[in-house]
Amino acid sequence: MAYAEEINKTIEALGGAFNEFKKTNDERLTTLEKGDALDGLVEGKLKSINDKLSELEKLKGQFEELETKANRPGSTFGGKQQNAEYEKAFDQFVRKGKTDQIDDLKTKTMQTGNDEDGGYAVPEQLDRQIIDFGRDQVVMRSVCASQTLSTPEFKKLRKEGRATSGWVGETDPRPQTDTPKLKTITPTWGEIYANPEATQTMLDDAFFNVQQFLVGEVGEEFSEQEEIAFTRGDGNDKPKGLFAYPRTLETDDKRAFGKLQYLDTATAKLEADDLLKLLYALKRKYRTGARWMMNSTSVGQVRLMKDNDGNYLWSPGLQAGEPSKLLGYSLTENEQVDDIAAKKAPISFGNFKRAYLILDRIGTRVLRDPYTNKPFVSFYTTKRVGNMLLDSNAVKVLQIKAG
């Protein structure tokens, strides 16, 4: 347990901060019930503790992630599956611009319709490290289903309608039953790019790790763009975000596939009952593995909420590996989700793995450019990513009613 001590210290601090938060908020509520004016110092203190809770939650998650990686078998860089010969040739291409070794290996990967400017495929191990970096950094990757492909020709069949059934006596005739129709659904693809730069002096340094440089620089750029696309992308030359699909008030038995159901809050203000209503709008079969999603500002607001018995709806994870929860379900923060405002949809609840699939096409390509921005060497890097809506019944969205 390499990080056990840090995790336990963070959990202790988290528990203490939550107790202080409850005490301060209870004082605030008592003041409001009496009809007295709120002290600005109390409001400021409450916000400060709320921010501290968020920081401690994040820190606990980081330590737990490091602990998981440290205990993961084969966590060291490289591996038997890595093509050492190609890796060496790619290293020479990045450092010196030499392409003869890669050309000899016949592994050049071209852009469609532009054979001369296609760049070179990164080693498979590096390709997977870039994808893994995204899983660690992109919230939507951490909660949704994902699949890595070697071809863009990917489809799924979805049943429309249900097979009918019923009861009959032992000798009664068996009436003909309806069968569901099968419909093909295809992904929405896009090509993402990054253009990190390094000096030739850095590249000439034997201790400069080329692969770590590309994973870090490219992975960071890709992650920022992917979070936006998978959350609210419009589907034009990019994946279509889960919350970009049309929304309707229609229930599951009436709503067409491809539309998400939303529920309006009872008033223009978010209340605890609105969260309960959203939770139970999701069918029971989806609740196993379900979670909440909202941005950090919304998390700060729901932390203040209590049920009718005076219990806080939000609770911190005070055990190693245990997440913070809202109404008994895990909560994921996604800063690309709407703020709480009229006609916005700031909170969702559902089984995201059953709702949304993220697709990665193996074959990240790098084009080396030492000329455009001298003295820097640019590495124009591209990758194909896509998405597919699997089940539009698996996620429900809460919309704030207009005042």
C-alpha positions as a Markdown table, in Angstrom:
| # | Residue | x | y | z |
|---|---|---|---|---|
| 1 | Met | 0.0 | 0.0 | 0.0 |
| 2 | Ala | 2.3 | 2.7 | -1.3 |
| 3 | Tyr | -0.1 | 5.6 | -0.7 |
| 4 | Ala | -2.1 | 4.2 | 2.2 |
| 5 | Glu | -0.9 | 6.7 | 4.7 |
| 6 | Glu | -1.7 | 9.7 | 2.4 |
| 7 | Ile | -5.1 | 8.2 | 1.6 |
| 8 | Asn | -5.9 | 7.8 | 5.3 |
| 9 | Lys | -4.7 | 11.3 | 6.2 |
| 10 | Thr | -6.9 | 12.8 | 3.4 |
| 11 | Ile | -9.9 | 10.8 | 4.6 |
| 12 | Glu | -9.4 | 12.1 | 8.1 |
| 13 | Ala | -9.2 | 15.6 | 6.9 |
| 14 | Leu | -12.3 | 15.1 | 4.7 |
| 15 | Gly | -14.3 | 13.8 | 7.6 |
| 16 | Gly | -13.3 | 16.7 | 9.7 |
| 17 | Ala | -14.1 | 19.2 | 7.0 |
| 18 | Phe | -17.6 | 17.7 | 6.5 |
| 19 | Asn | -18.4 | 17.9 | 10.2 |
| 20 | Glu | -17.4 | 21.5 | 10.2 |
| 21 | Phe | -19.4 | 22.1 | 7.0 |
| 22 | Lys | -22.6 | 20.6 | 8.6 |
| 23 | Lys | -22.1 | 22.6 | 11.8 |
| 24 | Thr | -21.7 | 25.9 | 9.8 |
| 25 | Asn | -24.6 | 25.2 | 7.5 |
| 26 | Asp | -26.9 | 24.2 | 10.4 |
| 27 | Glu | -26.1 | 27.6 | 12.0 |
| 28 | Arg | -27.0 | 29.2 | 8.6 |
| 29 | Leu | -30.3 | 27.4 | 8.4 |
| 30 | Thr | -31.2 | 28.2 | 12.0 |
| 31 | Thr | -30.6 | 31.9 | 11.3 |
| 32 | Leu | -32.8 | 31.7 | 8.2 |
| 33 | Glu | -35.6 | 29.9 | 10.1 |
| 34 | Lys | -35.6 | 32.7 | 12.7 |
| 35 | Gly | -35.9 | 35.3 | 10.0 |
| 36 | Asp | -32.7 | 37.0 | 11.0 |
| 37 | Ala | -30.2 | 38.4 | 8.5 |
| 38 | Leu | -27.3 | 36.2 | 7.4 |
| 39 | Asp | -23.9 | 37.2 | 8.5 |
| 40 | Gly | -21.6 | 37.6 | 5.5 |
| 41 | Leu | -18.8 | 35.9 | 7.4 |
| 42 | Val | -20.9 | 32.8 | 7.8 |
| 43 | Glu | -21.6 | 32.6 | 4.1 |
| 44 | Gly | -17.9 | 33.2 | 3.3 |
| 45 | Lys | -16.9 | 30.5 | 5.8 |
| 46 | Leu | -19.4 | 28.0 | 4.3 |
| 47 | Lys | -18.0 | 28.6 | 0.8 |
| 48 | Ser | -14.5 | 28.2 | 2.0 |
| 49 | Ile | -15.3 | 24.8 | 3.6 |
| 50 | Asn | -17.2 | 23.8 | 0.5 |
| 51 | Asp | -14.2 | 24.5 | -1.6 |
| 52 | Lys | -12.0 | 22.6 | 0.8 |
| 53 | Leu | -14.3 | 19.5 | 0.6 |
| 54 | Ser | -13.9 | 19.6 | -3.2 |
| 55 | Glu | -10.1 | 19.9 | -3.0 |
| 56 | Leu | -9.9 | 17.0 | -0.5 |
| 57 | Glu | -12.2 | 14.8 | -2.6 |
| 58 | Lys | -9.9 | 15.4 | -5.6 |
| 59 | Leu | -6.8 | 14.8 | -3.6 |
| 60 | Lys | -8.2 | 11.5 | -2.3 |
| 61 | Gly | -9.1 | 10.4 | -5.8 |
| 62 | Gln | -5.6 | 11.2 | -7.0 |
| 63 | Phe | -3.9 | 9.2 | -4.2 |
| 64 | Glu | -6.3 | 6.3 | -4.9 |
| 65 | Glu | -5.4 | 6.4 | -8.6 |
| 66 | Leu | -1.7 | 6.4 | -7.8 |
| 67 | Glu | -2.2 | 3.4 | -5.5 |
| 68 | Thr | -4.1 | 1.5 | -8.2 |
| 69 | Lys | -1.3 | 2.1 | -10.7 |
| 70 | Ala | 1.4 | 1.2 | -8.3 |
| 71 | Asn | -0.3 | -2.2 | -7.6 |
| 72 | Arg | -1.2 | -2.9 | -11.3 |
| 73 | Pro | 0.7 | -5.9 | -12.7 |
| 74 | Gly | 3.1 | -4.9 | -15.5 |
| 75 | Ser | 2.8 | -1.2 | -14.8 |
| 76 | Thr | 6.3 | -0.5 | -16.0 |
| 77 | Phe | 6.8 | 1.1 | -19.3 |
| 78 | Gly | 7.1 | -1.1 | -22.3 |
| 79 | Gly | 6.2 | -4.8 | -22.5 |
| 80 | Lys | 6.8 | -8.0 | -24.5 |
| 81 | Gln | 4.1 | -7.1 | -27.0 |
| 82 | Gln | 5.9 | -3.9 | -28.0 |
| 83 | Asn | 7.5 | -4.0 | -31.4 |
| 84 | Ala | 11.1 | -3.0 | -30.4 |
| 85 | Glu | 12.3 | -2.7 | -33.9 |
| 86 | Tyr | 9.6 | -0.3 | -34.9 |
| 87 | Glu | 9.9 | 1.6 | -31.7 |
| 88 | Lys | 13.6 | 2.3 | -32.4 |
| 89 | Ala | 12.8 | 3.4 | -35.9 |
| 90 | Phe | 10.0 | 5.7 | -34.7 |
| 91 | Asp | 12.4 | 7.2 | -32.1 |
| 92 | Gln | 14.9 | 8.1 | -34.9 |
| 93 | Phe | 12.1 | 9.6 | -36.9 |
| 94 | Val | 11.0 | 11.9 | -34.0 |
| 95 | Arg | 14.6 | 12.9 | -33.0 |
| 96 | Lys | 16.3 | 13.2 | -36.4 |
| 97 | Gly | 13.5 | 13.1 | -39.0 |
| 98 | Lys | 15.0 | 9.8 | -40.4 |
| 99 | Thr | 12.4 | 7.8 | -42.2 |
| 100 | Asp | 14.4 | 5.1 | -44.0 |
| 101 | Gln | 14.0 | 2.6 | -41.2 |
| 102 | Ile | 10.3 | 3.0 | -40.9 |
| 103 | Asp | 9.9 | 2.9 | -44.7 |
| 104 | Asp | 11.9 | -0.4 | -44.7 |
| 105 | Leu | 9.5 | -1.8 | -42.2 |
| 106 | Lys | 6.6 | -1.0 | -44.5 |
| 107 | Thr | 4.5 | 0.5 | -41.7 |
| 108 | Lys | 3.9 | 4.0 | -43.1 |
| 109 | Thr | 0.3 | 5.1 | -42.4 |
| 110 | Met | -1.2 | 7.7 | -44.9 |
| 111 | Gln | -4.1 | 10.1 | -44.7 |
| 112 | Thr | -6.9 | 9.2 | -47.1 |
| 113 | Gly | -6.4 | 11.0 | -50.4 |
| 114 | Asn | -3.0 | 12.5 | -49.4 |
| 115 | Asp | -0.3 | 9.8 | -49.4 |
| 116 | Glu | 2.6 | 12.3 | -49.2 |
| 117 | Asp | 1.5 | 14.0 | -46.0 |
| 118 | Gly | 0.1 | 11.2 | -44.0 |
| 119 | Gly | 2.7 | 11.0 | -41.3 |
| 120 | Tyr | 3.8 | 7.8 | -39.5 |
| 121 | Ala | 1.9 | 5.5 | -37.2 |
| 122 | Val | 3.1 | 5.7 | -33.6 |
| 123 | Pro | 4.1 | 2.3 | -32.0 |
| 124 | Glu | 1.1 | 0.4 | -30.8 |
| 125 | Gln | 2.3 | 0.6 | -27.1 |
| 126 | Leu | 2.5 | 4.4 | -27.4 |
| 127 | Asp | -0.9 | 4.5 | -29.1 |
| 128 | Arg | -2.5 | 2.6 | -26.2 |
| 129 | Gln | -0.7 | 4.8 | -23.7 |
| 130 | Ile | -2.3 | 7.9 | -25.3 |
| 131 | Ile | -5.7 | 6.2 | -25.0 |
| 132 | Asp | -5.0 | 5.2 | -21.4 |
| 133 | Phe | -4.0 | 8.8 | -20.6 |
| 134 | Gly | -7.4 | 9.9 | -21.8 |
| 135 | Arg | -9.2 | 7.4 | -19.6 |
| 136 | Asp | -7.5 | 8.9 | -16.6 |
| 137 | Gln | -8.1 | 12.5 | -17.6 |
| 138 | Val | -11.5 | 12.6 | -19.3 |
| 139 | Val | -14.5 | 12.2 | -17.0 |
| 140 | Met | -16.8 | 10.9 | -19.8 |
| 141 | Arg | -14.2 | 8.1 | -20.6 |
| 142 | Ser | -14.1 | 7.1 | -16.9 |
| 143 | Val | -17.9 | 6.6 | -16.7 |
| 144 | Cys | -19.0 | 5.6 | -20.2 |
| 145 | Ala | -18.3 | 2.4 | -22.1 |
| 146 | Ser | -15.3 | 2.4 | -24.5 |
| 147 | Gln | -14.0 | 0.2 | -27.2 |
| 148 | Thr | -10.8 | 0.2 | -29.3 |
| 149 | Leu | -11.1 | -0.7 | -33.0 |
| 150 | Ser | -8.7 | -1.3 | -35.9 |
| 151 | Thr | -11.3 | -0.4 | -38.5 |
| 152 | Pro | -14.0 | 2.3 | -38.9 |
| 153 | Glu | -16.4 | -0.3 | -40.1 |
| 154 | Phe | -18.3 | -0.8 | -36.9 |
| 155 | Lys | -22.0 | -1.2 | -36.4 |
| 156 | Lys | -24.4 | -2.4 | -33.8 |
| 157 | Leu | -27.9 | -3.8 | -34.1 |
| 158 | Arg | -30.6 | -2.5 | -31.8 |
| 159 | Lys | -34.0 | -4.0 | -31.2 |
| 160 | Glu | -37.1 | -1.8 | -31.9 |
| 161 | Gly | -40.2 | -2.9 | -30.1 |
| 162 | Arg | -40.6 | -6.0 | -28.0 |
| 163 | Ala | -41.5 | -9.6 | -28.6 |
| 164 | Thr | -45.1 | -10.3 | -27.4 |
| 165 | Ser | -45.8 | -13.2 | -25.1 |
| 166 | Gly | -48.6 | -14.6 | -22.9 |
| 167 | Trp | -50.1 | -17.6 | -21.2 |
| 168 | Val | -52.0 | -20.5 | -22.7 |
| 169 | Gly | -53.5 | -23.8 | -21.6 |
| 170 | Glu | -51.8 | -27.1 | -22.3 |
| 171 | Thr | -53.9 | -27.9 | -25.3 |
| 172 | Asp | -54.8 | -24.3 | -26.4 |
| 173 | Pro | -53.6 | -23.1 | -29.8 |
| 174 | Arg | -50.5 | -20.9 | -29.8 |
| 175 | Pro | -51.3 | -17.5 | -31.3 |
| 176 | Gln | -48.6 | -15.9 | -33.5 |
| 177 | Thr | -46.4 | -13.4 | -31.6 |
| 178 | Asp | -44.8 | -10.3 | -32.8 |
| 179 | Thr | -41.0 | -10.1 | -33.1 |
| 180 | Pro | -38.9 | -7.0 | -32.6 |
| 181 | Lys | -37.4 | -5.3 | -35.6 |
| 182 | Leu | -33.6 | -4.9 | -35.8 |
| 183 | Lys | -32.2 | -1.5 | -36.6 |
| 184 | Thr | -28.5 | -0.7 | -37.4 |
| 185 | Ile | -26.8 | 2.1 | -35.5 |
| 186 | Thr | -23.5 | 3.5 | -36.6 |
| 187 | Pro | -20.9 | 5.7 | -34.9 |
| 188 | Thr | -20.3 | 9.4 | -35.3 |
| 189 | Trp | -16.6 | 9.8 | -36.1 |
| 190 | Gly | -14.2 | 12.8 | -35.9 |
| 191 | Glu | -10.5 | 13.4 | -36.2 |
| 192 | Ile | -8.8 | 15.1 | -33.3 |
| 193 | Tyr | -5.4 | 16.8 | -33.6 |
| 194 | Ala | -2.6 | 18.3 | -31.5 |
| 195 | Asn | 0.6 | 20.0 | -32.5 |
| 196 | Pro | 3.1 | 19.9 | -29.7 |
| 197 | Glu | 6.6 | 21.4 | -30.1 |
| 198 | Ala | 10.1 | 20.7 | -28.9 |
| 199 | Thr | 13.5 | 22.2 | -29.7 |
| 200 | Gln | 16.1 | 20.1 | -31.6 |
| 201 | Thr | 18.3 | 20.4 | -28.5 |
| 202 | Met | 15.7 | 18.6 | -26.5 |
| 203 | Leu | 15.4 | 15.9 | -29.1 |
| 204 | Asp | 19.2 | 15.5 | -29.3 |
| 205 | Asp | 19.4 | 14.8 | -25.6 |
| 206 | Ala | 19.8 | 11.1 | -25.0 |
| 207 | Phe | 17.9 | 11.4 | -21.7 |
| 208 | Phe | 14.9 | 13.1 | -23.3 |
| 209 | Asn | 12.1 | 10.5 | -23.3 |
| 210 | Val | 10.3 | 10.9 | -26.7 |
| 211 | Gln | 7.4 | 8.7 | -25.8 |
| 212 | Gln | 6.7 | 10.3 | -22.5 |
| 213 | Phe | 6.8 | 13.7 | -24.2 |
| 214 | Leu | 4.3 | 12.7 | -26.8 |
| 215 | Val | 2.0 | 11.0 | -24.3 |
| 216 | Gly | 2.0 | 14.0 | -22.0 |
| 217 | Glu | 1.7 | 16.8 | -24.6 |
| 218 | Val | -0.6 | 15.1 | -27.0 |
| 219 | Gly | -2.7 | 13.4 | -24.3 |
| 220 | Glu | -3.3 | 16.7 | -22.5 |
| 221 | Glu | -4.5 | 18.4 | -25.7 |
| 222 | Phe | -6.7 | 15.4 | -26.8 |
| 223 | Ser | -8.2 | 15.2 | -23.3 |
| 224 | Glu | -9.5 | 18.8 | -23.2 |
| 225 | Gln | -11.1 | 18.5 | -26.6 |
| 226 | Glu | -12.6 | 15.0 | -25.9 |
| 227 | Glu | -14.3 | 16.1 | -22.7 |
| 228 | Ile | -16.1 | 18.9 | -24.6 |
| 229 | Ala | -17.0 | 16.6 | -27.5 |
| 230 | Phe | -18.2 | 13.6 | -25.5 |
| 231 | Thr | -20.3 | 15.9 | -23.2 |
| 232 | Arg | -21.8 | 18.4 | -25.7 |
| 233 | Gly | -20.2 | 18.0 | -29.1 |
| 234 | Asp | -22.5 | 18.8 | -32.1 |
| 235 | Gly | -21.4 | 15.8 | -34.2 |
| 236 | Asn | -19.9 | 17.9 | -37.0 |
| 237 | Asp | -16.4 | 16.5 | -37.6 |
| 238 | Lys | -16.4 | 15.4 | -34.0 |
| 239 | Pro | -18.3 | 12.9 | -31.8 |
| 240 | Lys | -21.8 | 13.9 | -30.7 |
| 241 | Gly | -22.0 | 14.6 | -27.0 |
| 242 | Leu | -24.4 | 12.7 | -24.8 |
| 243 | Phe | -26.1 | 15.9 | -23.8 |
| 244 | Ala | -26.3 | 17.2 | -27.3 |
| 245 | Tyr | -29.0 | 14.6 | -28.2 |
| 246 | Pro | -32.5 | 16.0 | -28.3 |
| 247 | Arg | -34.5 | 16.0 | -25.0 |
| 248 | Thr | -38.2 | 15.5 | -24.5 |
| 249 | Leu | -40.7 | 15.1 | -21.6 |
| 250 | Glu | -42.0 | 11.9 | -23.1 |
| 251 | Thr | -41.5 | 8.7 | -21.0 |
| 252 | Asp | -39.6 | 5.6 | -22.0 |
| 253 | Asp | -42.7 | 3.8 | -23.4 |
| 254 | Lys | -43.5 | 6.7 | -25.7 |
| 255 | Arg | -40.2 | 8.3 | -26.6 |
| 256 | Ala | -38.3 | 7.4 | -29.8 |
| 257 | Phe | -34.8 | 6.1 | -29.6 |
| 258 | Gly | -32.2 | 8.8 | -29.7 |
| 259 | Lys | -34.0 | 11.3 | -27.4 |
| 260 | Leu | -33.3 | 11.7 | -23.7 |
| 261 | Gln | -36.0 | 12.3 | -21.2 |
| 262 | Tyr | -35.8 | 15.4 | -19.1 |
| 263 | Leu | -37.8 | 16.4 | -16.0 |
| 264 | Asp | -38.5 | 20.0 | -15.0 |
| 265 | Thr | -37.8 | 21.1 | -11.5 |
| 266 | Ala | -41.0 | 21.9 | -9.5 |
| 267 | Thr | -40.0 | 25.6 | -9.2 |
| 268 | Ala | -37.2 | 27.9 | -10.6 |
| 269 | Lys | -35.1 | 26.8 | -7.6 |
| 270 | Leu | -33.4 | 23.4 | -7.3 |
| 271 | Glu | -34.9 | 21.4 | -4.3 |
| 272 | Ala | -34.2 | 18.0 | -2.7 |
| 273 | Asp | -37.5 | 16.6 | -4.1 |
| 274 | Asp | -36.3 | 17.3 | -7.6 |
| 275 | Leu | -33.3 | 15.0 | -7.2 |
| 276 | Leu | -35.5 | 12.3 | -5.8 |
| 277 | Lys | -37.9 | 12.6 | -8.7 |
| 278 | Leu | -35.1 | 12.3 | -11.1 |
| 279 | Leu | -33.6 | 9.3 | -9.4 |
| 280 | Tyr | -36.9 | 7.3 | -9.5 |
| 281 | Ala | -37.6 | 8.3 | -13.1 |
| 282 | Leu | -34.8 | 6.0 | -14.0 |
| 283 | Lys | -36.0 | 2.4 | -14.2 |
| 284 | Arg | -34.7 | 0.0 | -11.6 |
| 285 | Lys | -32.8 | -2.1 | -14.1 |
| 286 | Tyr | -30.6 | 0.9 | -14.9 |
| 287 | Arg | -29.9 | 1.9 | -11.3 |
| 288 | Thr | -27.3 | -0.8 | -10.6 |
| 289 | Gly | -24.2 | 1.1 | -11.7 |
| 290 | Ala | -26.0 | 4.4 | -12.0 |
| 291 | Arg | -24.4 | 7.7 | -10.9 |
| 292 | Trp | -25.0 | 11.5 | -10.8 |
| 293 | Met | -23.2 | 13.9 | -13.1 |
| 294 | Met | -23.0 | 17.7 | -12.6 |
| 295 | Asn | -20.3 | 20.4 | -12.4 |
| 296 | Ser | -18.5 | 21.4 | -9.2 |
| 297 | Thr | -20.7 | 24.5 | -8.7 |
| 298 | Ser | -23.8 | 22.3 | -8.7 |
| 299 | Val | -22.0 | 19.9 | -6.3 |
| 300 | Gly | -21.4 | 22.8 | -3.9 |
| 301 | Gln | -25.2 | 23.6 | -4.0 |
| 302 | Val | -26.5 | 20.0 | -3.4 |
| 303 | Arg | -24.1 | 19.6 | -0.5 |
| 304 | Leu | -26.3 | 22.1 | 1.3 |
| 305 | Met | -29.5 | 20.0 | 0.9 |
| 306 | Lys | -31.2 | 17.9 | 3.5 |
| 307 | Asp | -34.1 | 15.5 | 3.4 |
| 308 | Asn | -37.3 | 15.8 | 5.5 |
| 309 | Asp | -35.6 | 14.1 | 8.4 |
| 310 | Gly | -32.8 | 16.6 | 8.5 |
| 311 | Asn | -30.2 | 14.3 | 6.9 |
| 312 | Tyr | -27.8 | 15.6 | 4.4 |
| 313 | Leu | -28.3 | 14.2 | 0.9 |
| 314 | Trp | -24.5 | 14.3 | 0.1 |
| 315 | Ser | -22.0 | 12.3 | 2.1 |
| 316 | Pro | -18.2 | 12.1 | 1.6 |
| 317 | Gly | -16.4 | 8.8 | 0.9 |
| 318 | Leu | -14.7 | 8.1 | 4.3 |
| 319 | Gln | -13.2 | 4.7 | 3.3 |
| 320 | Ala | -10.4 | 4.0 | 0.9 |
| 321 | Gly | -11.8 | 3.5 | -2.6 |
| 322 | Glu | -15.3 | 4.7 | -1.5 |
| 323 | Pro | -16.6 | 7.7 | -3.6 |
| 324 | Ser | -18.7 | 10.5 | -2.3 |
| 325 | Lys | -22.4 | 9.9 | -2.7 |
| 326 | Leu | -25.6 | 11.7 | -3.3 |
| 327 | Leu | -28.8 | 9.9 | -2.2 |
| 328 | Gly | -26.7 | 6.7 | -2.0 |
| 329 | Tyr | -25.3 | 6.9 | -5.5 |
| 330 | Ser | -21.8 | 7.9 | -6.7 |
| 331 | Leu | -21.3 | 11.5 | -8.0 |
| 332 | Thr | -19.1 | 12.5 | -10.9 |
| 333 | Glu | -18.0 | 16.1 | -11.6 |
| 334 | Asn | -17.9 | 17.2 | -15.2 |
| 335 | Glu | -17.1 | 20.9 | -15.8 |
| 336 | Gln | -18.6 | 20.8 | -19.3 |
| 337 | Val | -22.1 | 20.3 | -17.9 |
| 338 | Asp | -24.4 | 23.4 | -17.6 |
| 339 | Asp | -24.5 | 25.6 | -14.5 |
| 340 | Ile | -27.8 | 25.8 | -12.5 |
| 341 | Ala | -29.9 | 28.3 | -14.5 |
| 342 | Ala | -33.3 | 28.6 | -16.0 |
| 343 | Lys | -33.9 | 26.3 | -18.9 |
| 344 | Lys | -30.5 | 24.7 | -18.5 |
| 345 | Ala | -29.9 | 21.0 | -17.7 |
| 346 | Pro | -27.3 | 21.0 | -14.9 |
| 347 | Ile | -27.9 | 17.5 | -13.4 |
| 348 | Ser | -28.2 | 14.1 | -14.8 |
| 349 | Phe | -28.6 | 10.6 | -13.3 |
| 350 | Gly | -28.2 | 7.3 | -15.1 |
| 351 | Asn | -26.1 | 4.3 | -16.1 |
| 352 | Phe | -23.6 | 6.0 | -18.4 |
| 353 | Lys | -21.9 | 2.7 | -19.5 |
| 354 | Arg | -25.2 | 1.5 | -20.8 |
| 355 | Ala | -26.1 | 4.8 | -22.5 |
| 356 | Tyr | -23.0 | 5.9 | -24.3 |
| 357 | Leu | -20.1 | 4.2 | -26.1 |
| 358 | Ile | -16.7 | 5.9 | -26.9 |
| 359 | Leu | -14.7 | 4.5 | -29.8 |
| 360 | Asp | -11.0 | 4.8 | -30.4 |
| 361 | Arg | -9.4 | 3.9 | -33.7 |
| 362 | Ile | -5.9 | 2.4 | -33.3 |
| 363 | Gly | -3.5 | 4.3 | -35.6 |
| 364 | Thr | -2.5 | 7.6 | -34.1 |
| 365 | Arg | -0.3 | 9.4 | -36.7 |
| 366 | Val | 2.5 | 11.9 | -36.3 |
| 367 | Leu | 3.8 | 14.3 | -39.0 |
| 368 | Arg | 7.2 | 15.9 | -38.2 |
| 369 | Asp | 7.6 | 19.5 | -39.2 |
| 370 | Pro | 11.0 | 21.2 | -38.5 |
| 371 | Tyr | 10.3 | 24.2 | -40.9 |
| 372 | Thr | 7.1 | 26.1 | -40.0 |
| 373 | Asn | 8.1 | 27.4 | -36.6 |
| 374 | Lys | 11.9 | 27.4 | -36.3 |
| 375 | Pro | 13.8 | 26.7 | -34.0 |
| 376 | Phe | 11.0 | 24.4 | -32.8 |
| 377 | Val | 10.1 | 21.1 | -34.3 |
| 378 | Ser | 6.3 | 20.5 | -34.5 |
| 379 | Phe | 4.7 | 17.1 | -34.3 |
| 380 | Tyr | 1.2 | 17.3 | -35.9 |
| 381 | Thr | -0.6 | 14.4 | -34.3 |
| 382 | Thr | -4.0 | 13.0 | -35.3 |
| 383 | Lys | -6.3 | 10.3 | -34.0 |
| 384 | Arg | -9.8 | 9.1 | -35.0 |
| 385 | Val | -12.4 | 9.0 | -32.2 |
| 386 | Gly | -16.1 | 8.4 | -32.3 |
| 387 | Asn | -19.2 | 7.7 | -30.3 |
| 388 | Met | -22.5 | 5.8 | -30.3 |
| 389 | Leu | -25.6 | 6.3 | -28.3 |
| 390 | Leu | -26.5 | 2.8 | -27.0 |
| 391 | Asp | -29.6 | 3.3 | -24.9 |
| 392 | Ser | -31.4 | 6.6 | -24.5 |
| 393 | Asn | -33.5 | 5.2 | -21.6 |
| 394 | Ala | -30.4 | 4.8 | -19.4 |
| 395 | Val | -29.9 | 8.5 | -18.5 |
| 396 | Lys | -32.3 | 11.1 | -17.2 |
| 397 | Val | -31.7 | 14.8 | -17.2 |
| 398 | Leu | -33.0 | 17.5 | -14.8 |
| 399 | Gln | -33.9 | 20.8 | -16.3 |
| 400 | Ile | -34.4 | 24.0 | -14.2 |
| 401 | Lys | -37.8 | 25.4 | -14.7 |
| 402 | Ala | -38.1 | 29.0 | -16.0 |
| 403 | Gly | -39.0 | 31.5 | -13.3 |
